[in-house]
Structure formats: structure tokens, C-alpha cells
XYZ file of N, CA and C in Angstrom:
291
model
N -53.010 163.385 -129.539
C -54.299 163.861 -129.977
C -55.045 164.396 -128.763
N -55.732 165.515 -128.783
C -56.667 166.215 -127.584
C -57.710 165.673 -127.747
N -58.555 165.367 -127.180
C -59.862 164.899 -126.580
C -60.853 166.235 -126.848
N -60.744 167.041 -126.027
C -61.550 168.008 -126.011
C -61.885 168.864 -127.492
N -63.010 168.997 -127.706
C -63.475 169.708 -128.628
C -62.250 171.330 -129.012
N -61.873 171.193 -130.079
C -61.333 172.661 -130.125
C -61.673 173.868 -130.427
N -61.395 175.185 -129.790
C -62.218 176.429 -129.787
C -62.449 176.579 -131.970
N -63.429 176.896 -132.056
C -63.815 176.943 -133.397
C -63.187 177.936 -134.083
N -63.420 179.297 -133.368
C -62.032 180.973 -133.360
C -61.059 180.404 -133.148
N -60.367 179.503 -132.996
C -59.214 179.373 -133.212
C -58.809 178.708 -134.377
N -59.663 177.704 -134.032
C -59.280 176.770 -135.739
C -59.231 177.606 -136.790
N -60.581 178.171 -137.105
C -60.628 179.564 -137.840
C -59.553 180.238 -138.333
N -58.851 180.922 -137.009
C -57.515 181.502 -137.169
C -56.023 180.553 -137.770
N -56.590 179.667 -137.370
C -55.220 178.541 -138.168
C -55.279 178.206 -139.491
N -57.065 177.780 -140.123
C -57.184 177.504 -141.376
C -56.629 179.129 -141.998
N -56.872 180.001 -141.542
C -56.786 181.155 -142.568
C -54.959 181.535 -142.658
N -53.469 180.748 -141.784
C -52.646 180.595 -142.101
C -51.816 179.546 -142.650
N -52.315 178.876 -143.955
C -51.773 178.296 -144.901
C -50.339 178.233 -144.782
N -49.433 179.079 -144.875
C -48.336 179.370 -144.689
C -47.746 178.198 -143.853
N -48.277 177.839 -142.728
C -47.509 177.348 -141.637
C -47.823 175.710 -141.840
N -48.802 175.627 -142.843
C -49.237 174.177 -142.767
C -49.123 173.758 -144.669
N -48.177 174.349 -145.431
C -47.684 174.310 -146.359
C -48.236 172.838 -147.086
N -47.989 171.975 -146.609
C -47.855 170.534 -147.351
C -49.680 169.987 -147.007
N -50.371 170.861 -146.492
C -51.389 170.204 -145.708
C -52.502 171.227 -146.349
N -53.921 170.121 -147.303
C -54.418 170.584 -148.001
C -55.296 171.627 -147.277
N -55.923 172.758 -147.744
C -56.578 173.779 -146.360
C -57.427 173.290 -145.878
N -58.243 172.346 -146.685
C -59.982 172.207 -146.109
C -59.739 170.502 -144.988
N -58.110 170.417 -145.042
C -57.198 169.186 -144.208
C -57.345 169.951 -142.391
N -57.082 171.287 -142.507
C -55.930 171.983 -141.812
C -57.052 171.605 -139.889
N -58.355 171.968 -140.256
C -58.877 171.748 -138.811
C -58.690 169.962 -138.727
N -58.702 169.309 -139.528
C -58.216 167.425 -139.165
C -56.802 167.403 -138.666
N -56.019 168.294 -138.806
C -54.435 167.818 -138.689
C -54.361 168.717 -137.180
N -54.845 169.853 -136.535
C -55.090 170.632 -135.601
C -55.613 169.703 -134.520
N -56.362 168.553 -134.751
C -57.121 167.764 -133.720
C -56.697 166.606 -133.463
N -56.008 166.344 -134.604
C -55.660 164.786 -134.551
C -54.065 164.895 -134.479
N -53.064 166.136 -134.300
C -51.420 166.096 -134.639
C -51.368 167.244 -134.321
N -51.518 167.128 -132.838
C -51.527 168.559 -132.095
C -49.932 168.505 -131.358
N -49.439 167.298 -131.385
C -47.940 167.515 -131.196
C -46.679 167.944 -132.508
N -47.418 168.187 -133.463
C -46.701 168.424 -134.762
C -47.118 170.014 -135.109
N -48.118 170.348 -134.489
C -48.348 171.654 -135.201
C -48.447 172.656 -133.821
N -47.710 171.915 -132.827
C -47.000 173.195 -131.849
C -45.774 172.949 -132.073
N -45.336 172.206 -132.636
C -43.230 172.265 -132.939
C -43.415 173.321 -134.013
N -44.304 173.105 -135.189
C -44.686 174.074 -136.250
C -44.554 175.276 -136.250
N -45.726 175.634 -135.216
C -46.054 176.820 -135.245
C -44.598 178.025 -134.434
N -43.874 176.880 -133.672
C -42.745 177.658 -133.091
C -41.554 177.436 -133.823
N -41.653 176.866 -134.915
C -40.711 176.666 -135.433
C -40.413 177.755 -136.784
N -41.881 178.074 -137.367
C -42.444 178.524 -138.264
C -43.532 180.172 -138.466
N -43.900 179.969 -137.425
C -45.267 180.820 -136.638
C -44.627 182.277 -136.343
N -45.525 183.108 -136.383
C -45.246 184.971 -136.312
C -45.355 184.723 -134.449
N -45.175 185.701 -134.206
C -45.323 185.528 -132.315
C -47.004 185.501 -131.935
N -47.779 186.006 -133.303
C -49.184 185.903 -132.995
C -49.706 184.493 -132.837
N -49.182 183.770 -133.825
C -49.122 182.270 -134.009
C -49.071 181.598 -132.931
N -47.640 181.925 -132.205
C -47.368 181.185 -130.849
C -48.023 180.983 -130.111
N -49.044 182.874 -129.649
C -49.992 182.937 -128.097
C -50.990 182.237 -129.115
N -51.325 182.564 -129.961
C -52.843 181.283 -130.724
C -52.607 179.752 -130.274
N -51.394 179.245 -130.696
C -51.311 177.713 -129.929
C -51.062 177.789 -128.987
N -50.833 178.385 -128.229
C -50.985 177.875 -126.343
C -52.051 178.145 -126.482
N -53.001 179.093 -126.604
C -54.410 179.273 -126.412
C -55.214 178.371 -126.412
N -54.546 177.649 -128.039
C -55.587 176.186 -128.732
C -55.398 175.543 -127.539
N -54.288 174.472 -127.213
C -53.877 173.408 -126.874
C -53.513 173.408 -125.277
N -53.242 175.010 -124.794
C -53.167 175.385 -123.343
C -51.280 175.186 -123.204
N -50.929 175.923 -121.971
C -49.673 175.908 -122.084
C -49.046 174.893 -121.318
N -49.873 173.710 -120.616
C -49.422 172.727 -119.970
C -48.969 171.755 -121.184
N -50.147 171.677 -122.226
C -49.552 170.446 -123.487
C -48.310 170.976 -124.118
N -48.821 172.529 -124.195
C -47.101 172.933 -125.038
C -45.828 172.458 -125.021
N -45.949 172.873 -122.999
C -44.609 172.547 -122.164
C -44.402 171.637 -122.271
N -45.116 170.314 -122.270
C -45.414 168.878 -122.260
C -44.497 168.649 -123.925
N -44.743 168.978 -124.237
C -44.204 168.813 -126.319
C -43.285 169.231 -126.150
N -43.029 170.399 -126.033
C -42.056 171.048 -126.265
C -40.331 170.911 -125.469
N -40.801 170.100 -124.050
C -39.735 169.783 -122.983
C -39.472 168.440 -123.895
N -39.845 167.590 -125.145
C -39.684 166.524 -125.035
C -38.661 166.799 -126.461
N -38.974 167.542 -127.508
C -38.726 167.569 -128.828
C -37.579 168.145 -128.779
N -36.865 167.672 -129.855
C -35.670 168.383 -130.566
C -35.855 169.587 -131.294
N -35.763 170.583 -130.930
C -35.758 172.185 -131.675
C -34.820 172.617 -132.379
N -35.783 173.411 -133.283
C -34.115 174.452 -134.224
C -34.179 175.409 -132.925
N -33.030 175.920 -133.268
C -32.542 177.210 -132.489
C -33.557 178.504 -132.103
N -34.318 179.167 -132.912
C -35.124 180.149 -132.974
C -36.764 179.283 -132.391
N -36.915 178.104 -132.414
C -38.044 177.691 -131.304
C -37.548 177.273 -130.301
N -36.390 176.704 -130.066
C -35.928 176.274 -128.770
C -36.030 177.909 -127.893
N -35.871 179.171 -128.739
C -35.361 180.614 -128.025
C -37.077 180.504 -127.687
N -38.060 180.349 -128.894
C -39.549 181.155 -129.001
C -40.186 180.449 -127.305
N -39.835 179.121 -127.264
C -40.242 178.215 -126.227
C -39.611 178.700 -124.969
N -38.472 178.991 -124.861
C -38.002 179.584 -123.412
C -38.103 180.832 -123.247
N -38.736 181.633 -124.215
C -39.623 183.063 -124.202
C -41.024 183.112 -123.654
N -41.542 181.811 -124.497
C -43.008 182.520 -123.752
C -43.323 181.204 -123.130
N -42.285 180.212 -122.560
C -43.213 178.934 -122.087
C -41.929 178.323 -120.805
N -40.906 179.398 -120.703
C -40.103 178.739 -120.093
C -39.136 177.497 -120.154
N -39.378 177.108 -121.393
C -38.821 175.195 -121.691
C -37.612 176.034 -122.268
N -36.379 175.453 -121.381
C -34.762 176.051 -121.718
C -34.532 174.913 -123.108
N -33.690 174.930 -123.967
C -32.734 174.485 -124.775
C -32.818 172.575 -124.619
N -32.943 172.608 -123.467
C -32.343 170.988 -122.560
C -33.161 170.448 -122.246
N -34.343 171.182 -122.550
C -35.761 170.243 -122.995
C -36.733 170.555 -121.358
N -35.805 171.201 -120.457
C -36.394 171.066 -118.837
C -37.117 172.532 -119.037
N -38.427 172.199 -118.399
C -39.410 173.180 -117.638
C -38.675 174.091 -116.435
N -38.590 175.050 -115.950
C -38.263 175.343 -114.962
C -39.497 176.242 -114.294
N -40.381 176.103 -113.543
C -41.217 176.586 -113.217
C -41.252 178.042 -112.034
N -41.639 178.735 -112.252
C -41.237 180.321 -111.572
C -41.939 180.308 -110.241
């Protein structure tokens, strides 16, 4: 769970994609964004258009991403989305440039 207040334009932009939060009632979607912010960046890369993607690093910043994302088990096409725009290879390791 993040601490920090989340950008409101962003939440915004998340409630208005339903799609990605399927099982999760809409007027739910900014509670599940604040409180299961490690579930809805596996989501959004698992699930998410590439607009989706730069929106959650934006939300959550790309240190928590890397942080999630070096730890979780991925399908194939987020394990690729994650070592595209965040560097986290397959094997869960950061490699920093």
C-alpha cells in the first residue's frame, strides 16, 4: 500500500478503464489503486495498452514498479512489457544502465 496521496488525473484515468479492473466494482476502482498497488501494476502489464503502462509508473513511480515487478511471477508479454520500459529481465533482476 502507498502512503502518499495519489495524483487525482491519474486515478481519473484508471477509473475511466474498467477493462483492466474487470472484477472490481468502478466506484471500488480509486480504493483498490491505493490500497493494492502491488496487484494493479502486475495488471496493468499484464493487461494494460502501452498507455496504461507509462500511467502506472507515473501513479506509483518507477522505483515501486521495479520493486513489484523484480519480485513477481509474469506471463510472458509483461515479463517482455517490464524489460521494455522498466528494465526488470524475465529473472526477476533489475539491471540498472
Amino acid at each position: 500500500m502507498i502512503n502518499q496521496e495519489l495524483d487525482t488525473d491519474l486515478v481519473g484515468y484508471f477509473v475511466g478503464r474498467p477493462p483492466l479492473f474487470w472484477e472490481v466494482r468502478p466506484e471500488r476502482i480509486p480504493t483498490v489503486l491505493r490500497e493494492n498497488d502491488d496487484w494493479v501494476i502486475v495488471r496493468v502489464l499484464e493487461y494494460g495498452t502501452i498507455e496504461d503502462i507509462l500511467e502506472v509508473i507515473e501513479l506509483y513511480g518507477r522505483d515501486k514498479c521495479i520493486e513489484v515487478l523484480s519480485r513477481e511471477k509474469l506471463r510472458p508479454m509483461a515479463a517482455s512489457m517490464a524489460y521494455l520500459f522498466l528494465d526488470v529481465d524475465r529473472y526477476g533482476k533489475h539491471s540498472a544502465l
